[in-house]
Tab-separated table of C-alpha atoms in Angstrom:
chain	number	residue	atom	x	y	z
A	1	CYS	CA	23.229	-4.435	9.698
A	2	PHE	CA	26.192	-6.225	11.039
A	3	VAL	CA	26.404	-9.675	12.601
A	4	ASN	CA	28.682	-9.901	15.597
A	5	ARG	CA	29.644	-13.251	17.051
A	6	ASN	CA	29.734	-13.771	20.806
A	7	LYS	CA	32.283	-16.020	22.577
A	8	MET	CA	30.216	-19.134	21.839
A	9	GLY	CA	30.036	-18.355	18.115
A	10	SER	CA	26.317	-17.526	18.099
A	11	PRO	CA	25.339	-14.511	16.046
A	12	ASN	CA	24.210	-11.327	17.753
A	13	VAL	CA	22.260	-9.598	15.006
A	14	GLY	CA	21.808	-5.848	14.940
A	15	ILE	CA	23.582	-2.618	14.361
A	16	SER	CA	26.389	-2.532	16.853
A	17	SER	CA	27.899	0.573	18.350
A	18	THR	CA	31.362	-0.565	17.357
A	19	ALA	CA	32.476	-1.645	13.932
A	20	PRO	CA	32.913	-5.395	13.566
A	21	SER	CA	36.340	-6.821	12.976
A	22	ALA	CA	36.012	-6.888	9.217
A	23	PRO	CA	37.756	-5.537	6.156
A	24	SER	CA	38.033	-1.780	5.806
A	25	GLY	CA	35.248	-1.831	3.166
A	26	ASN	CA	32.753	-2.408	5.988
A	27	ASP	CA	33.989	0.733	7.746
A	28	THR	CA	33.263	2.741	4.592
A	29	VAL	CA	29.780	1.238	4.295
A	30	ARG	CA	29.108	1.876	7.965
A	31	SER	CA	30.279	5.502	7.789
A	32	ARG	CA	28.106	6.121	4.702
A	33	PHE	CA	25.119	4.571	6.493
A	34	GLU	CA	25.701	6.737	9.567
A	35	ALA	CA	26.023	9.851	7.367
A	36	GLY	CA	22.697	9.005	5.714
A	37	VAL	CA	21.003	8.525	9.084
A	38	ALA	CA	22.457	11.828	10.307
A	39	SER	CA	21.031	13.570	7.217
A	40	MET	CA	17.607	12.053	7.902
A	41	ARG	CA	17.741	13.234	11.502
A	42	GLU	CA	18.640	16.733	10.338
A	43	GLY	CA	15.726	16.701	7.883
A	44	THR	CA	13.381	15.557	10.625
A	45	LYS	CA	14.531	18.441	12.811
A	46	LEU	CA	13.861	20.813	9.925
A	47	TYR	CA	10.284	19.734	9.324
A	48	LEU	CA	9.477	19.525	13.034
A	49	THR	CA	10.491	23.187	13.257
A	50	ASN	CA	8.194	23.992	10.290
A	51	ASP	CA	11.001	24.462	7.771
A	52	PHE	CA	9.297	22.220	5.206
A	53	ARG	CA	11.067	23.602	2.136
A	54	SER	CA	14.554	22.951	3.549
A	55	ALA	CA	13.519	19.495	4.703
A	56	GLU	CA	12.133	18.669	1.254
A	57	THR	CA	15.354	19.852	-0.361
A	58	LEU	CA	17.475	17.715	1.974
A	59	PHE	CA	15.321	14.604	1.456
A	60	ARG	CA	15.172	15.090	-2.336
A	61	ARG	CA	18.968	15.344	-2.395
A	62	GLY	CA	19.195	12.144	-0.362
A	63	MET	CA	16.798	10.189	-2.544
A	64	VAL	CA	18.554	11.042	-5.819
A	65	GLY	CA	22.134	11.407	-4.615
A	66	ASP	CA	24.767	8.726	-4.394
A	67	ASP	CA	25.495	9.701	-0.783
A	68	ALA	CA	22.368	7.869	0.351
A	69	ALA	CA	23.276	4.687	-1.500
A	70	LEU	CA	25.246	2.234	0.531
A	71	SER	CA	25.815	-0.302	-2.165
A	72	GLY	CA	29.229	-1.352	-3.264
A	73	ALA	CA	30.641	-4.380	-4.927
A	74	GLY	CA	32.799	-6.272	-2.496
A	75	ALA	CA	31.956	-3.917	0.370
A	76	ALA	CA	28.793	-5.671	1.570
A	77	ALA	CA	28.525	-6.272	5.279
A	78	ASP	CA	27.046	-9.374	6.880
A	79	GLY	CA	23.343	-8.797	7.406
A	80	VAL	CA	19.923	-10.187	8.110
A	81	ILE	CA	18.124	-11.614	5.111
A	82	ASP	CA	14.449	-10.664	4.577
A	83	ASP	CA	13.156	-13.981	5.966
A	84	GLY	CA	14.945	-13.341	9.272
A	85	SER	CA	17.866	-15.705	8.709
A	86	VAL	CA	21.417	-14.527	9.070
A	87	GLY	CA	23.207	-14.076	5.783
A	88	SER	CA	26.754	-13.617	4.632
A	89	ASP	CA	28.201	-11.163	2.146
A	90	ALA	CA	27.284	-13.376	-0.784
A	91	GLU	CA	23.710	-13.947	0.441
A	92	ALA	CA	23.029	-10.302	1.216
A	93	GLY	CA	24.154	-9.357	-2.289
A	94	ALA	CA	24.375	-5.626	-1.679
A	95	CYS	CA	24.389	-3.257	1.232
A	96	ILE	CA	21.684	-1.057	2.591
A	97	ASP	CA	20.418	1.692	0.297
A	98	LEU	CA	18.716	4.570	2.109
A	99	ARG	CA	17.220	6.244	-0.962
A	100	GLY	CA	13.824	4.643	-0.279
A	101	ALA	CA	13.874	5.985	3.283
A	102	PHE	CA	14.773	9.457	2.015
A	103	ALA	CA	11.952	9.222	-0.556
A	104	LEU	CA	9.483	8.245	2.196
A	105	GLN	CA	10.522	11.251	4.279
A	106	PHE	CA	10.229	13.432	1.157
A	107	ALA	CA	6.659	12.177	0.637
A	108	ILE	CA	5.722	12.734	4.290
A	109	VAL	CA	7.060	16.296	4.281
A	110	GLY	CA	5.182	17.025	1.058
A	111	LEU	CA	1.979	15.672	2.593
A	112	LEU	CA	2.411	17.742	5.764
A	113	ARG	CA	3.216	20.889	3.805
A	114	GLY	CA	0.310	20.304	1.441
A	115	VAL	CA	-2.204	19.698	4.227
A	116	ALA	CA	-0.958	22.699	6.187
A	117	SER	CA	-1.199	25.039	3.201
A	118	MET	CA	-4.363	23.413	1.740
A	119	GLU	CA	-2.770	23.166	-1.708
A	120	ASP	CA	-4.831	21.905	-4.633
A	121	ASP	CA	-4.160	18.278	-5.583
A	122	GLN	CA	-1.739	17.819	-2.675
A	123	LEU	CA	-3.201	14.386	-1.847
A	124	ASP	CA	-2.656	13.206	-5.433
A	125	THR	CA	0.921	14.488	-5.351
A	126	SER	CA	1.494	12.776	-2.016
A	127	LEU	CA	0.304	9.440	-3.391
A	128	VAL	CA	2.676	9.725	-6.349
A	129	ARG	CA	5.553	10.447	-3.958
A	130	LEU	CA	4.578	7.553	-1.669
A	131	TRP	CA	4.474	5.026	-4.507
A	132	GLU	CA	7.805	6.346	-5.790
A	133	ALA	CA	9.271	5.791	-2.320
A	134	ASP	CA	7.813	2.278	-2.248
A	135	ALA	CA	9.344	1.500	-5.652
A	136	MET	CA	12.748	2.798	-4.520
A	137	ALA	CA	12.591	0.746	-1.329
A	138	ALA	CA	11.616	-2.363	-3.298
A	139	LEU	CA	14.934	-2.112	-5.171
A	140	ASP	CA	16.910	-2.205	-1.912
A	141	ALA	CA	18.730	-5.262	-0.627
A	142	PRO	CA	16.734	-7.407	1.808
A	143	TRP	CA	16.944	-5.928	5.308
A	144	VAL	CA	14.461	-4.938	7.982
A	145	GLY	CA	14.515	-1.246	6.996
A	146	ARG	CA	13.180	-2.115	3.558
A	147	LYS	CA	10.156	-3.811	5.121
A	148	VAL	CA	9.568	-0.853	7.442
A	149	VAL	CA	9.772	1.723	4.639
A	150	ARG	CA	7.475	-0.269	2.359
A	151	GLY	CA	4.993	-0.857	5.179
A	152	MET	CA	4.963	2.838	6.062
A	153	CYS	CA	4.386	3.733	2.403
A	154	GLN	CA	1.354	1.437	2.311
A	155	LEU	CA	0.027	2.696	5.637
A	156	ILE	CA	0.333	6.372	4.740
A	157	ALA	CA	-1.093	5.721	1.257
A	158	GLY	CA	-4.099	4.134	2.972
A	159	ILE	CA	-4.561	7.194	5.146
A	160	VAL	CA	-4.285	9.463	2.108
A	161	GLU	CA	-6.878	7.377	0.242
A	162	CYS	CA	-9.238	7.702	3.215
A	163	LEU	CA	-8.699	11.485	3.140
A	164	ARG	CA	-9.554	11.403	-0.586
A	165	LYS	CA	-12.883	9.810	0.406
A	166	ARG	CA	-11.924	6.400	-0.919
A	167	PRO	CA	-12.173	4.384	2.311
A	168	ALA	CA	-12.355	0.935	0.711
A	169	LYS	CA	-9.072	1.443	-1.126
A	170	GLY	CA	-7.554	3.093	1.946
A	171	VAL	CA	-8.481	0.244	4.258
A	172	CYS	CA	-7.021	-2.265	1.796
A	173	TYR	CA	-3.695	-0.418	1.802
A	174	ILE	CA	-3.732	-0.072	5.592
A	175	ALA	CA	-4.482	-3.790	6.016
A	176	GLY	CA	-1.693	-4.641	3.591
A	177	SER	CA	0.846	-2.656	5.517
């Protein structure tokens, strides 16, 4: 996330379509973020066209590879802190890390593939993947995407628990999302 200032000096928070006037480190962070998002879009296209194996491979590569990580000492962009306040480089600490988002997509594709093929223990495997994605997202710097990924992990884990005939646990996860 970048913070752009309007003419009056008030922050306009959000991802802008143009790079902010900042050091060249921000351009590198932004280009890495955009490359990660492009990879996720490609993976989504793959699994929506029923190419689950290729999508899983792409998402696994993104969740373990350094290409998904957008951290970098001294290259942090201004951002929005978890409590909604606007933060500076020092407050944000690190930049956005998309590995948790890739791990969530990896878990979703595994769940879809498992349900479609009626694999044994696919719900158990999906839960393991979902909690791994949640753990990866928890390590990310505070930004809105971290909250979304963690909330989706909880929501989908609740649905999986309901499918496993554990509705009380499932409802608790869904309510917590």
